[in-house]
C-alpha cells in the first residue's frame, strides 16, 4: 500500500508545468501509483501549454467530463458518498475546475506555484473516484 503523505511529499518542490505536472497529470499519477491504468491515456501529450489545456477542456465540455471518461476507461470506480483518503476528485474553485487528491481532511492539488491544499464545501466537489486503498 502506498502512503499518501509520503507520495505527496515527493511533489513538495515540483512546479506546475502544463502536461507534465498539473491538476490533471498529478491525480493521474496517483492512480497509476496505486496500480490503475493511466486515466489520461487519450489526452497525454495532447497539450503542453495552459492555452492548449484550456482549449481541450472547453472543447470537451469541462474537466469533469474528461476525467469521467478517463476514469471509466481505466476502470476506476466513482465514489458515492463522502470522499475517503486517496480518492481523486474534480473540484470547482471559483470559475475553474481542478483535479485533486483527498487527504482525509483537505484536497491536494497543483496550483500555479506547486502543491497546494484546500478545504472546500461538499458542493464544490463535482466528481470523485475511489483510487486509494482506503
Tab-separated table of N, CA, C and O in Angstrom:
chain	number	residue	atom	x	y	z
A	1	UNK	N	0.843	-1.181	0.000
A	1	UNK	CA	0.000	0.000	0.000
A	1	UNK	C	0.888	1.244	0.000
A	1	UNK	O	1.847	1.335	0.742
A	2	UNK	N	0.563	2.194	-0.816
A	2	UNK	CA	1.331	3.432	-0.931
A	2	UNK	C	0.858	4.405	0.139
A	2	UNK	O	-0.344	4.605	0.330
A	3	UNK	N	1.806	5.032	0.820
A	3	UNK	CA	1.476	6.034	1.825
A	3	UNK	C	1.240	7.376	1.114
A	3	UNK	O	2.161	7.914	0.482
A	4	UNK	N	0.042	7.899	1.212
A	4	UNK	CA	-0.314	9.131	0.516
A	4	UNK	C	0.549	10.305	0.977
A	4	UNK	O	1.014	11.101	0.154
A	5	UNK	N	0.778	10.419	2.277
A	5	UNK	CA	1.585	11.517	2.787
A	5	UNK	C	2.983	11.531	2.199
A	5	UNK	O	3.483	12.577	1.757
A	6	UNK	N	3.622	10.371	2.169
A	6	UNK	CA	4.964	10.282	1.584
A	6	UNK	C	4.921	10.605	0.096
A	6	UNK	O	5.797	11.289	-0.428
A	7	UNK	N	3.929	10.090	-0.582
A	7	UNK	CA	3.794	10.337	-2.013
A	7	UNK	C	3.625	11.837	-2.281
A	7	UNK	O	4.269	12.387	-3.170
A	8	UNK	N	2.789	12.501	-1.493
A	8	UNK	CA	2.592	13.941	-1.664
A	8	UNK	C	3.873	14.714	-1.375
A	8	UNK	O	4.196	15.662	-2.091
A	9	UNK	N	4.611	14.306	-0.343
A	9	UNK	CA	5.871	14.986	-0.021
A	9	UNK	C	6.856	14.920	-1.182
A	9	UNK	O	7.659	15.828	-1.385
A	10	UNK	N	6.792	13.864	-1.976
A	10	UNK	CA	7.715	13.741	-3.106
A	10	UNK	C	7.468	14.817	-4.164
A	10	UNK	O	8.313	15.055	-5.013
A	11	UNK	N	6.321	15.473	-4.097
A	11	UNK	CA	5.993	16.544	-5.049
A	11	UNK	C	6.152	17.930	-4.437
A	11	UNK	O	5.817	18.927	-5.061
A	12	UNK	N	6.694	17.982	-3.222
A	12	UNK	CA	6.778	19.240	-2.493
A	12	UNK	C	7.450	20.380	-3.225
A	12	UNK	O	7.034	21.522	-3.121
A	13	UNK	N	8.474	20.113	-3.997
A	13	UNK	CA	9.176	21.197	-4.687
A	13	UNK	C	8.871	21.242	-6.187
A	13	UNK	O	9.422	22.068	-6.903
A	14	UNK	N	7.991	20.373	-6.650
A	14	UNK	CA	7.657	20.352	-8.082
A	14	UNK	C	6.831	21.582	-8.456
A	14	UNK	O	5.878	21.936	-7.770
A	15	UNK	N	7.209	22.223	-9.517
A	15	UNK	CA	6.482	23.389	-10.018
A	15	UNK	C	5.482	22.942	-11.079
A	15	UNK	O	5.702	21.956	-11.784
A	16	UNK	N	4.426	23.697	-11.203
A	16	UNK	CA	3.395	23.400	-12.192
A	16	UNK	C	3.969	23.551	-13.591
A	16	UNK	O	4.663	24.525	-13.898
A	17	UNK	N	3.674	22.558	-14.442
A	17	UNK	CA	4.072	22.598	-15.844
A	17	UNK	C	2.992	21.889	-16.641
A	17	UNK	O	2.738	20.698	-16.429
A	18	UNK	N	2.359	22.606	-17.538
A	18	UNK	CA	1.247	22.063	-18.320
A	18	UNK	C	1.654	20.778	-19.030
A	18	UNK	O	2.683	20.715	-19.689
A	19	UNK	N	0.835	19.750	-18.844
A	19	UNK	CA	1.063	18.470	-19.499
A	19	UNK	C	2.068	17.575	-18.814
A	19	UNK	O	2.192	16.410	-19.148
A	20	UNK	N	2.792	18.100	-17.837
A	20	UNK	CA	3.813	17.335	-17.120
A	20	UNK	C	3.431	17.178	-15.663
A	20	UNK	O	3.366	16.070	-15.132
A	21	UNK	N	3.195	18.296	-14.991
A	21	UNK	CA	2.788	18.307	-13.583
A	21	UNK	C	1.741	19.393	-13.428
A	21	UNK	O	2.065	20.568	-13.281
A	22	UNK	N	0.484	18.993	-13.529
A	22	UNK	CA	-0.611	19.949	-13.449
A	22	UNK	C	-1.789	19.307	-12.730
A	22	UNK	O	-1.665	18.202	-12.190
A	23	UNK	N	-2.921	19.982	-12.740
A	23	UNK	CA	-4.060	19.498	-11.955
A	23	UNK	C	-4.708	18.239	-12.524
A	23	UNK	O	-5.606	17.685	-11.897
A	24	UNK	N	-4.247	17.774	-13.654
A	24	UNK	CA	-4.775	16.530	-14.225
A	24	UNK	C	-3.720	15.423	-14.175
A	24	UNK	O	-4.018	14.294	-13.803
A	25	UNK	N	-2.495	15.749	-14.529
A	25	UNK	CA	-1.444	14.726	-14.512
A	25	UNK	C	-1.120	14.274	-13.093
A	25	UNK	O	-0.774	13.117	-12.872
A	26	UNK	N	-1.260	15.177	-12.115
A	26	UNK	CA	-0.983	14.869	-10.714
A	26	UNK	C	-1.920	13.775	-10.181
A	26	UNK	O	-1.451	12.738	-9.701
A	27	UNK	N	-3.249	13.928	-10.281
A	27	UNK	CA	-4.112	12.845	-9.824
A	27	UNK	C	-3.974	11.574	-10.673
A	27	UNK	O	-4.101	10.461	-10.149
A	28	UNK	N	-3.691	11.735	-11.965
A	28	UNK	CA	-3.489	10.551	-12.808
A	28	UNK	C	-2.271	9.767	-12.330
A	28	UNK	O	-2.283	8.530	-12.314
A	29	UNK	N	-1.212	10.479	-11.938
A	29	UNK	CA	-0.011	9.809	-11.418
A	29	UNK	C	-0.334	9.040	-10.145
A	29	UNK	O	0.205	7.952	-9.907
A	30	UNK	N	-1.213	9.590	-9.317
A	30	UNK	CA	-1.638	8.889	-8.093
A	30	UNK	C	-2.384	7.598	-8.454
A	30	UNK	O	-2.158	6.549	-7.852
A	31	UNK	N	-3.261	7.666	-9.444
A	31	UNK	CA	-3.983	6.469	-9.880
A	31	UNK	C	-2.993	5.405	-10.366
A	31	UNK	O	-3.088	4.234	-9.980
A	32	UNK	N	-2.040	5.809	-11.180
A	32	UNK	CA	-1.033	4.877	-11.703
A	32	UNK	C	-0.211	4.283	-10.557
A	32	UNK	O	0.052	3.073	-10.529
A	33	UNK	N	0.178	5.118	-9.595
A	33	UNK	CA	0.965	4.649	-8.447
A	33	UNK	C	0.209	3.604	-7.629
A	33	UNK	O	0.818	2.756	-6.973
A	34	UNK	N	-1.121	3.645	-7.711
A	34	UNK	CA	-1.954	2.690	-6.992
A	34	UNK	C	-2.349	1.489	-7.849
A	34	UNK	O	-3.244	0.728	-7.479
A	35	UNK	N	-1.677	1.329	-8.990
A	35	UNK	CA	-1.882	0.135	-9.803
A	35	UNK	C	-2.957	0.226	-10.863
A	35	UNK	O	-3.248	-0.766	-11.529
A	36	UNK	N	-3.553	1.391	-11.042
A	36	UNK	CA	-4.578	1.554	-12.066
A	36	UNK	C	-3.936	1.905	-13.410
A	36	UNK	O	-2.861	2.501	-13.438
A	37	UNK	N	-4.605	1.600	-14.506
A	37	UNK	CA	-4.123	2.078	-15.810
A	37	UNK	C	-4.183	3.603	-15.856
A	37	UNK	O	-4.921	4.232	-15.098
A	38	UNK	N	-3.431	4.195	-16.755
A	38	UNK	CA	-3.373	5.642	-16.884
A	38	UNK	C	-4.727	6.193	-17.334
A	38	UNK	O	-5.172	5.925	-18.449
A	39	UNK	N	-5.389	6.992	-16.485
A	39	UNK	CA	-6.672	7.564	-16.906
A	39	UNK	C	-6.520	8.708	-17.911
A	39	UNK	O	-7.510	9.195	-18.432
A	40	UNK	N	-5.288	9.099	-18.201
A	40	UNK	CA	-5.042	10.171	-19.172
A	40	UNK	C	-4.557	9.657	-20.525
A	40	UNK	O	-4.112	10.459	-21.350
A	41	UNK	N	-4.628	8.371	-20.749
A	41	UNK	CA	-4.092	7.795	-21.976
A	41	UNK	C	-4.529	8.566	-23.216
A	41	UNK	O	-3.705	8.897	-24.068
A	42	UNK	N	-5.784	8.879	-23.318
A	42	UNK	CA	-6.317	9.546	-24.509
A	42	UNK	C	-5.805	10.982	-24.670
A	42	UNK	O	-5.722	11.498	-25.777
A	43	UNK	N	-5.441	11.625	-23.566
A	43	UNK	CA	-5.076	13.037	-23.619
A	43	UNK	C	-3.597	13.314	-23.347
A	43	UNK	O	-3.137	14.424	-23.543
A	44	UNK	N	-2.869	12.304	-22.896
A	44	UNK	CA	-1.458	12.529	-22.561
A	44	UNK	C	-0.700	12.966	-23.812
A	44	UNK	O	-0.796	12.356	-24.861
A	45	UNK	N	0.025	14.054	-23.692
A	45	UNK	CA	0.776	14.605	-24.816
A	45	UNK	C	-0.040	15.506	-25.730
A	45	UNK	O	0.493	16.055	-26.690
A	46	UNK	N	-1.334	15.676	-25.427
A	46	UNK	CA	-2.196	16.488	-26.285
A	46	UNK	C	-2.058	17.984	-26.021
A	46	UNK	O	-2.556	18.795	-26.797
A	47	UNK	N	-1.391	18.350	-24.936
A	47	UNK	CA	-1.209	19.765	-24.616
A	47	UNK	C	0.113	19.959	-23.891
A	47	UNK	O	0.578	19.077	-23.187
A	48	UNK	N	0.703	21.120	-24.085
A	48	UNK	CA	1.934	21.443	-23.371
A	48	UNK	C	1.971	22.908	-22.961
A	48	UNK	O	2.998	23.418	-22.524
A	49	UNK	N	0.828	23.578	-23.119
A	49	UNK	CA	0.686	24.956	-22.657
A	49	UNK	C	-0.655	25.081	-21.946
A	49	UNK	O	-1.576	24.279	-22.172
A	50	UNK	N	-0.755	26.109	-21.142
A	50	UNK	CA	-2.019	26.393	-20.440
A	50	UNK	C	-3.143	26.646	-21.440
A	50	UNK	O	-4.267	26.183	-21.266
A	51	UNK	N	-2.840	27.357	-22.502
A	51	UNK	CA	-3.852	27.684	-23.506
A	51	UNK	C	-4.397	26.426	-24.174
A	51	UNK	O	-5.612	26.286	-24.363
A	52	UNK	N	-3.507	25.512	-24.560
A	52	UNK	CA	-3.965	24.253	-25.176
A	52	UNK	C	-4.776	23.423	-24.196
A	52	UNK	O	-5.766	22.795	-24.574
A	53	UNK	N	-4.367	23.409	-22.922
A	53	UNK	CA	-5.123	22.668	-21.906
A	53	UNK	C	-6.530	23.242	-21.766
A	53	UNK	O	-7.518	22.490	-21.742
A	54	UNK	N	-6.630	24.552	-21.684
A	54	UNK	CA	-7.945	25.184	-21.551
A	54	UNK	C	-8.807	24.957	-22.778
A	54	UNK	O	-10.021	24.753	-22.665
A	55	UNK	N	-8.205	24.970	-23.969
A	55	UNK	CA	-8.948	24.664	-25.198
A	55	UNK	C	-9.488	23.238	-25.164
A	55	UNK	O	-10.650	22.999	-25.510
A	56	UNK	N	-8.654	22.298	-24.759
A	56	UNK	CA	-9.056	20.896	-24.661
A	56	UNK	C	-10.214	20.729	-23.688
A	56	UNK	O	-11.206	20.048	-23.985
A	57	UNK	N	-10.106	21.368	-22.529
A	57	UNK	CA	-11.154	21.284	-21.513
A	57	UNK	C	-12.452	21.908	-22.019
A	57	UNK	O	-13.529	21.327	-21.883
A	58	UNK	N	-12.347	23.080	-22.622
A	58	UNK	CA	-13.538	23.759	-23.161
A	58	UNK	C	-14.215	22.906	-24.235
A	58	UNK	O	-15.426	22.712	-24.227
A	59	UNK	N	-13.412	22.378	-25.165
A	59	UNK	CA	-13.964	21.588	-26.265
A	59	UNK	C	-14.646	20.311	-25.770
A	59	UNK	O	-15.601	19.844	-26.386
A	60	UNK	N	-14.166	19.765	-24.665
A	60	UNK	CA	-14.756	18.543	-24.105
A	60	UNK	C	-16.004	18.825	-23.281
A	60	UNK	O	-16.761	17.909	-22.968
A	61	UNK	N	-16.202	20.085	-22.894
A	61	UNK	CA	-17.358	20.430	-22.068
A	61	UNK	C	-17.027	20.543	-20.591
A	61	UNK	O	-17.916	20.687	-19.774
A	62	UNK	N	-15.744	20.447	-20.247
A	62	UNK	CA	-15.338	20.612	-18.854
A	62	UNK	C	-14.373	19.525	-18.413
A	62	UNK	O	-14.326	18.432	-18.991
A	63	UNK	N	-13.604	19.850	-17.391
A	63	UNK	CA	-12.630	18.897	-16.867
A	63	UNK	C	-13.297	17.674	-16.259
A	63	UNK	O	-12.803	16.557	-16.393
A	64	UNK	N	-14.441	17.866	-15.607
A	64	UNK	CA	-15.144	16.727	-15.010
A	64	UNK	C	-15.527	15.700	-16.075
A	64	UNK	O	-15.452	14.490	-15.838
A	65	UNK	N	-15.883	16.166	-17.255
A	65	UNK	CA	-16.261	15.252	-18.346
A	65	UNK	C	-15.037	14.478	-18.836
A	65	UNK	O	-15.100	13.266	-19.056
A	66	UNK	N	-13.916	15.174	-18.994
A	66	UNK	CA	-12.680	14.499	-19.407
A	66	UNK	C	-12.282	13.452	-18.377
A	66	UNK	O	-11.976	12.305	-18.722
A	67	UNK	N	-12.278	13.846	-17.109
A	67	UNK	CA	-11.872	12.915	-16.053
A	67	UNK	C	-12.830	11.743	-15.945
A	67	UNK	O	-12.411	10.607	-15.716
A	68	UNK	N	-14.111	12.004	-16.099
A	68	UNK	CA	-15.101	10.926	-16.060
A	68	UNK	C	-14.800	9.879	-17.128
A	68	UNK	O	-14.797	8.681	-16.862
A	69	UNK	N	-14.513	10.341	-18.335
A	69	UNK	CA	-14.203	9.420	-19.431
A	69	UNK	C	-12.901	8.665	-19.160
A	69	UNK	O	-12.831	7.446	-19.362
A	70	UNK	N	-11.882	9.373	-18.701
A	70	UNK	CA	-10.603	8.732	-18.428
A	70	UNK	C	-10.676	7.723	-17.301
A	70	UNK	O	-10.096	6.633	-17.385
A	71	UNK	N	-11.388	8.064	-16.236
A	71	UNK	CA	-11.527	7.141	-15.103
A	71	UNK	C	-12.321	5.906	-15.517
A	71	UNK	O	-11.961	4.780	-15.149
A	72	UNK	N	-13.364	6.099	-16.304
A	72	UNK	CA	-14.145	4.963	-16.791
A	72	UNK	C	-13.285	4.058	-17.664
A	72	UNK	O	-13.309	2.834	-17.526
A	73	UNK	N	-12.491	4.656	-18.548
A	73	UNK	CA	-11.613	3.886	-19.433
A	73	UNK	C	-10.600	3.083	-18.622
A	73	UNK	O	-10.259	1.955	-18.974
A	74	UNK	N	-10.121	3.657	-17.513
A	74	UNK	CA	-9.140	2.978	-16.659
A	74	UNK	C	-9.798	1.998	-15.680
A	74	UNK	O	-9.101	1.265	-14.978
A	75	UNK	N	-11.125	1.994	-15.631
A	75	UNK	CA	-11.833	1.089	-14.729
A	75	UNK	C	-11.881	1.560	-13.289
A	75	UNK	O	-12.154	0.778	-12.379
A	76	UNK	N	-11.623	2.838	-13.063
A	76	UNK	CA	-11.609	3.390	-11.711
A	76	UNK	C	-13.046	3.751	-11.311
A	76	UNK	O	-13.694	4.542	-11.988
A	77	UNK	N	-13.532	3.174	-10.224
A	77	UNK	CA	-14.940	3.381	-9.858
A	77	UNK	C	-15.213	4.759	-9.268
A	77	UNK	O	-14.376	5.339	-8.578
A	78	UNK	N	-16.397	5.234	-9.551
A	78	UNK	CA	-16.844	6.500	-8.970
A	78	UNK	C	-17.073	6.298	-7.475
A	78	UNK	O	-17.526	5.235	-7.039
A	79	UNK	N	-16.747	7.311	-6.692
A	79	UNK	CA	-17.008	7.281	-5.250
A	79	UNK	C	-18.394	7.870	-5.008
A	79	UNK	O	-18.681	8.984	-5.426
A	80	UNK	N	-19.237	7.115	-4.363
A	80	UNK	CA	-20.556	7.599	-3.969
A	80	UNK	C	-20.469	7.933	-2.483
A	80	UNK	O	-19.937	7.156	-1.702
A	81	UNK	N	-20.978	9.062	-2.105
A	81	UNK	CA	-20.918	9.467	-0.707
A	81	UNK	C	-19.691	10.306	-0.434
A	81	UNK	O	-19.072	10.860	-1.337
A	82	UNK	N	-19.335	10.381	0.842
A	82	UNK	CA	-18.208	11.214	1.253
A	82	UNK	C	-16.895	10.650	0.737
A	82	UNK	O	-16.700	9.443	0.702
A	83	UNK	N	-15.958	11.553	0.354
A	83	UNK	CA	-14.654	11.065	-0.109
A	83	UNK	C	-13.850	10.480	1.053
A	83	UNK	O	-14.051	10.850	2.206
A	84	UNK	N	-12.967	9.556	0.716
A	84	UNK	CA	-12.041	8.995	1.698
A	84	UNK	C	-10.624	9.279	1.221
A	84	UNK	O	-10.388	9.571	0.043
A	85	UNK	N	-9.689	9.200	2.135
A	85	UNK	CA	-8.299	9.468	1.823
A	85	UNK	C	-7.852	8.646	0.620
A	85	UNK	O	-8.085	7.439	0.564
A	86	UNK	N	-7.233	9.327	-0.338
A	86	UNK	CA	-6.758	8.676	-1.551
A	86	UNK	C	-7.678	8.823	-2.739
A	86	UNK	O	-7.289	8.506	-3.860
A	87	UNK	N	-8.896	9.302	-2.522
A	87	UNK	CA	-9.815	9.497	-3.642
A	87	UNK	C	-9.331	10.643	-4.529
A	87	UNK	O	-8.721	11.601	-4.063
A	88	UNK	N	-9.629	10.533	-5.798
A	88	UNK	CA	-9.394	11.604	-6.767
A	88	UNK	C	-10.721	12.320	-6.984
A	88	UNK	O	-11.774	11.679	-7.040
A	89	UNK	N	-10.657	13.628	-7.132
A	89	UNK	CA	-11.872	14.385	-7.397
A	89	UNK	C	-11.619	15.511	-8.373
A	89	UNK	O	-10.475	15.873	-8.655
A	90	UNK	N	-12.703	16.044	-8.889
A	90	UNK	CA	-12.656	17.282	-9.669
A	90	UNK	C	-13.416	18.312	-8.845
A	90	UNK	O	-14.578	18.109	-8.490
A	91	UNK	N	-12.715	19.398	-8.537
A	91	UNK	CA	-13.280	20.464	-7.725
A	91	UNK	C	-13.599	21.669	-8.595
A	91	UNK	O	-12.959	21.890	-9.612
A	92	UNK	N	-14.579	22.439	-8.160
A	92	UNK	CA	-14.821	23.730	-8.780
A	92	UNK	C	-14.278	24.772	-7.804
A	92	UNK	O	-14.674	24.825	-6.653
A	93	UNK	N	-13.300	25.523	-8.272
A	93	UNK	CA	-12.648	26.545	-7.464
A	93	UNK	C	-12.813	27.877	-8.176
A	93	UNK	O	-12.149	28.128	-9.188
A	94	UNK	N	-13.716	28.681	-7.702
A	94	UNK	CA	-14.045	29.918	-8.410
A	94	UNK	C	-14.700	29.565	-9.732
A	94	UNK	O	-15.713	28.882	-9.764
A	95	UNK	N	-14.075	29.966	-10.822
A	95	UNK	CA	-14.602	29.672	-12.156
A	95	UNK	C	-13.881	28.515	-12.828
A	95	UNK	O	-14.146	28.206	-13.983
A	96	UNK	N	-12.960	27.876	-12.120
A	96	UNK	CA	-12.131	26.835	-12.725
A	96	UNK	C	-12.356	25.481	-12.074
A	96	UNK	O	-12.617	25.387	-10.878
A	97	UNK	N	-12.231	24.443	-12.875
A	97	UNK	CA	-12.243	23.077	-12.373
A	97	UNK	C	-10.801	22.621	-12.194
A	97	UNK	O	-9.916	23.018	-12.960
A	98	UNK	N	-10.573	21.801	-11.185
A	98	UNK	CA	-9.224	21.302	-10.926
A	98	UNK	C	-9.297	19.874	-10.420
A	98	UNK	O	-10.159	19.538	-9.608
A	99	UNK	N	-8.389	19.042	-10.895
A	99	UNK	CA	-8.263	17.692	-10.375
A	99	UNK	C	-7.505	17.735	-9.057
A	99	UNK	O	-6.598	18.563	-8.889
A	100	UNK	N	-7.852	16.864	-8.120
A	100	UNK	CA	-7.238	16.884	-6.800
A	100	UNK	C	-7.287	15.494	-6.176
A	100	UNK	O	-7.986	14.605	-6.654
A	101	UNK	N	-6.535	15.341	-5.085
A	101	UNK	CA	-6.499	14.091	-4.326
A	101	UNK	C	-6.922	14.411	-2.897
A	101	UNK	O	-6.381	15.338	-2.281
A	102	UNK	N	-7.861	13.646	-2.362
A	102	UNK	CA	-8.342	13.885	-0.999
A	102	UNK	C	-7.386	13.257	0.006
A	102	UNK	O	-7.017	12.094	-0.112
A	103	UNK	N	-6.977	14.051	1.003
A	103	UNK	CA	-6.024	13.576	2.010
A	103	UNK	C	-6.704	12.987	3.246
A	103	UNK	O	-6.034	12.469	4.125
A	104	UNK	N	-7.992	13.102	3.305
A	104	UNK	CA	-8.722	12.706	4.501
A	104	UNK	C	-9.260	13.926	5.228
A	104	UNK	O	-10.242	13.836	5.951
A	105	UNK	N	-8.609	15.068	5.018
A	105	UNK	CA	-9.059	16.336	5.607
A	105	UNK	C	-9.204	17.431	4.559
A	105	UNK	O	-10.102	18.249	4.629
A	106	UNK	N	-8.264	17.467	3.632
A	106	UNK	CA	-8.252	18.510	2.602
A	106	UNK	C	-7.957	17.874	1.253
A	106	UNK	O	-7.583	16.712	1.170
A	107	UNK	N	-8.079	18.675	0.214
A	107	UNK	CA	-7.771	18.244	-1.146
A	107	UNK	C	-6.403	18.782	-1.532
A	107	UNK	O	-6.127	19.967	-1.370
A	108	UNK	N	-5.548	17.908	-2.044
A	108	UNK	CA	-4.224	18.297	-2.545
A	108	UNK	C	-4.345	18.508	-4.051
A	108	UNK	O	-4.933	17.678	-4.756
A	109	UNK	N	-3.794	19.623	-4.529
A	109	UNK	CA	-3.866	19.917	-5.955
A	109	UNK	C	-2.643	20.709	-6.376
A	109	UNK	O	-1.898	21.230	-5.540
A	110	UNK	N	-2.435	20.778	-7.667
A	110	UNK	CA	-1.320	21.548	-8.211
A	110	UNK	C	-1.838	22.934	-8.562
A	110	UNK	O	-2.688	23.090	-9.436
A	111	UNK	N	-1.304	23.921	-7.864
A	111	UNK	CA	-1.638	25.321	-8.122
A	111	UNK	C	-0.522	25.937	-8.960
A	111	UNK	O	0.444	25.256	-9.319
A	112	UNK	N	-0.648	27.203	-9.223
A	112	UNK	CA	0.329	27.883	-10.075
A	112	UNK	C	1.765	27.705	-9.588
A	112	UNK	O	2.668	27.491	-10.372
A	113	UNK	N	1.979	27.764	-8.285
A	113	UNK	CA	3.339	27.664	-7.745
A	113	UNK	C	3.702	26.276	-7.250
A	113	UNK	O	4.778	26.081	-6.698
A	114	UNK	N	2.820	25.320	-7.407
A	114	UNK	CA	3.118	23.958	-6.977
A	114	UNK	C	2.017	23.375	-6.116
A	114	UNK	O	0.862	23.783	-6.199
A	115	UNK	N	2.381	22.425	-5.283
A	115	UNK	CA	1.421	21.692	-4.464
A	115	UNK	C	0.704	22.613	-3.494
A	115	UNK	O	1.328	23.433	-2.820
A	116	UNK	N	-0.616	22.489	-3.436
A	116	UNK	CA	-1.444	23.285	-2.537
A	116	UNK	C	-2.492	22.374	-1.906
A	116	UNK	O	-2.762	21.277	-2.415
A	117	UNK	N	-3.058	22.828	-0.812
A	117	UNK	CA	-4.102	22.076	-0.115
A	117	UNK	C	-5.290	22.995	0.094
A	117	UNK	O	-5.118	24.163	0.438
A	118	UNK	N	-6.495	22.455	-0.108
A	118	UNK	CA	-7.697	23.271	0.012
A	118	UNK	C	-8.792	22.516	0.741
A	118	UNK	O	-8.985	21.316	0.520
A	119	UNK	N	-9.482	23.228	1.591
A	119	UNK	CA	-10.715	22.731	2.187
A	119	UNK	C	-11.845	23.349	1.391
A	119	UNK	O	-11.873	24.570	1.208
A	120	UNK	N	-12.744	22.520	0.903
A	120	UNK	CA	-13.846	23.026	0.084
A	120	UNK	C	-15.163	22.467	0.590
A	120	UNK	O	-15.211	21.406	1.212
A	121	UNK	N	-16.206	23.192	0.312
A	121	UNK	CA	-17.545	22.732	0.647
A	121	UNK	C	-17.891	21.514	-0.230
A	121	UNK	O	-17.429	21.423	-1.376
A	122	UNK	N	-18.686	20.593	0.291
A	122	UNK	CA	-19.028	19.394	-0.496
A	122	UNK	C	-19.609	19.688	-1.872
A	122	UNK	O	-19.357	18.946	-2.820
A	123	UNK	N	-20.365	20.791	-2.020
A	123	UNK	CA	-20.945	21.078	-3.335
A	123	UNK	C	-19.917	21.601	-4.330
A	123	UNK	O	-20.216	21.761	-5.512
A	124	UNK	N	-18.673	21.833	-3.895
A	124	UNK	CA	-17.585	22.222	-4.799
A	124	UNK	C	-16.866	21.004	-5.368
A	124	UNK	O	-15.974	21.143	-6.204
A	125	UNK	N	-17.239	19.812	-4.916
A	125	UNK	CA	-16.654	18.569	-5.436
A	125	UNK	C	-17.614	18.054	-6.509
A	125	UNK	O	-18.695	17.559	-6.216
A	126	UNK	N	-17.186	18.221	-7.774
A	126	UNK	CA	-18.063	17.862	-8.886
A	126	UNK	C	-18.154	16.360	-9.113
A	126	UNK	O	-19.221	15.837	-9.431
A	127	UNK	N	-17.025	15.675	-8.977
A	127	UNK	CA	-16.961	14.222	-9.185
A	127	UNK	C	-15.864	13.678	-8.295
A	127	UNK	O	-14.925	14.391	-7.959
A	128	UNK	N	-15.946	12.401	-7.967
A	128	UNK	CA	-14.873	11.760	-7.211
A	128	UNK	C	-14.839	10.273	-7.535
A	128	UNK	O	-15.850	9.680	-7.883
A	129	UNK	N	-13.607	9.717	-7.431
A	129	UNK	CA	-13.390	8.328	-7.779
A	129	UNK	C	-12.559	7.660	-6.696
A	129	UNK	O	-11.672	8.271	-6.105
A	130	UNK	N	-12.815	6.386	-6.484
A	130	UNK	CA	-12.140	5.597	-5.454
A	130	UNK	C	-10.850	5.021	-6.026
A	130	UNK	O	-10.866	4.048	-6.766
A	131	UNK	N	-9.719	5.636	-5.662
A	131	UNK	CA	-8.436	5.251	-6.225
A	131	UNK	C	-7.550	4.556	-5.201
A	131	UNK	O	-6.942	3.549	-5.480
A	132	UNK	N	-7.473	5.135	-4.003
A	132	UNK	CA	-6.595	4.602	-2.974
A	132	UNK	C	-7.141	3.312	-2.381
A	132	UNK	O	-8.139	2.766	-2.837
A	133	UNK	N	-6.484	2.890	-1.365
A	133	UNK	CA	-6.880	1.634	-0.730
A	133	UNK	C	-7.679	1.864	0.527
A	133	UNK	O	-7.809	0.995	1.355
A	134	UNK	N	-8.213	3.096	0.648
A	134	UNK	CA	-8.977	3.444	1.840
A	134	UNK	C	-10.438	3.141	1.700
A	134	UNK	O	-10.961	2.781	0.706
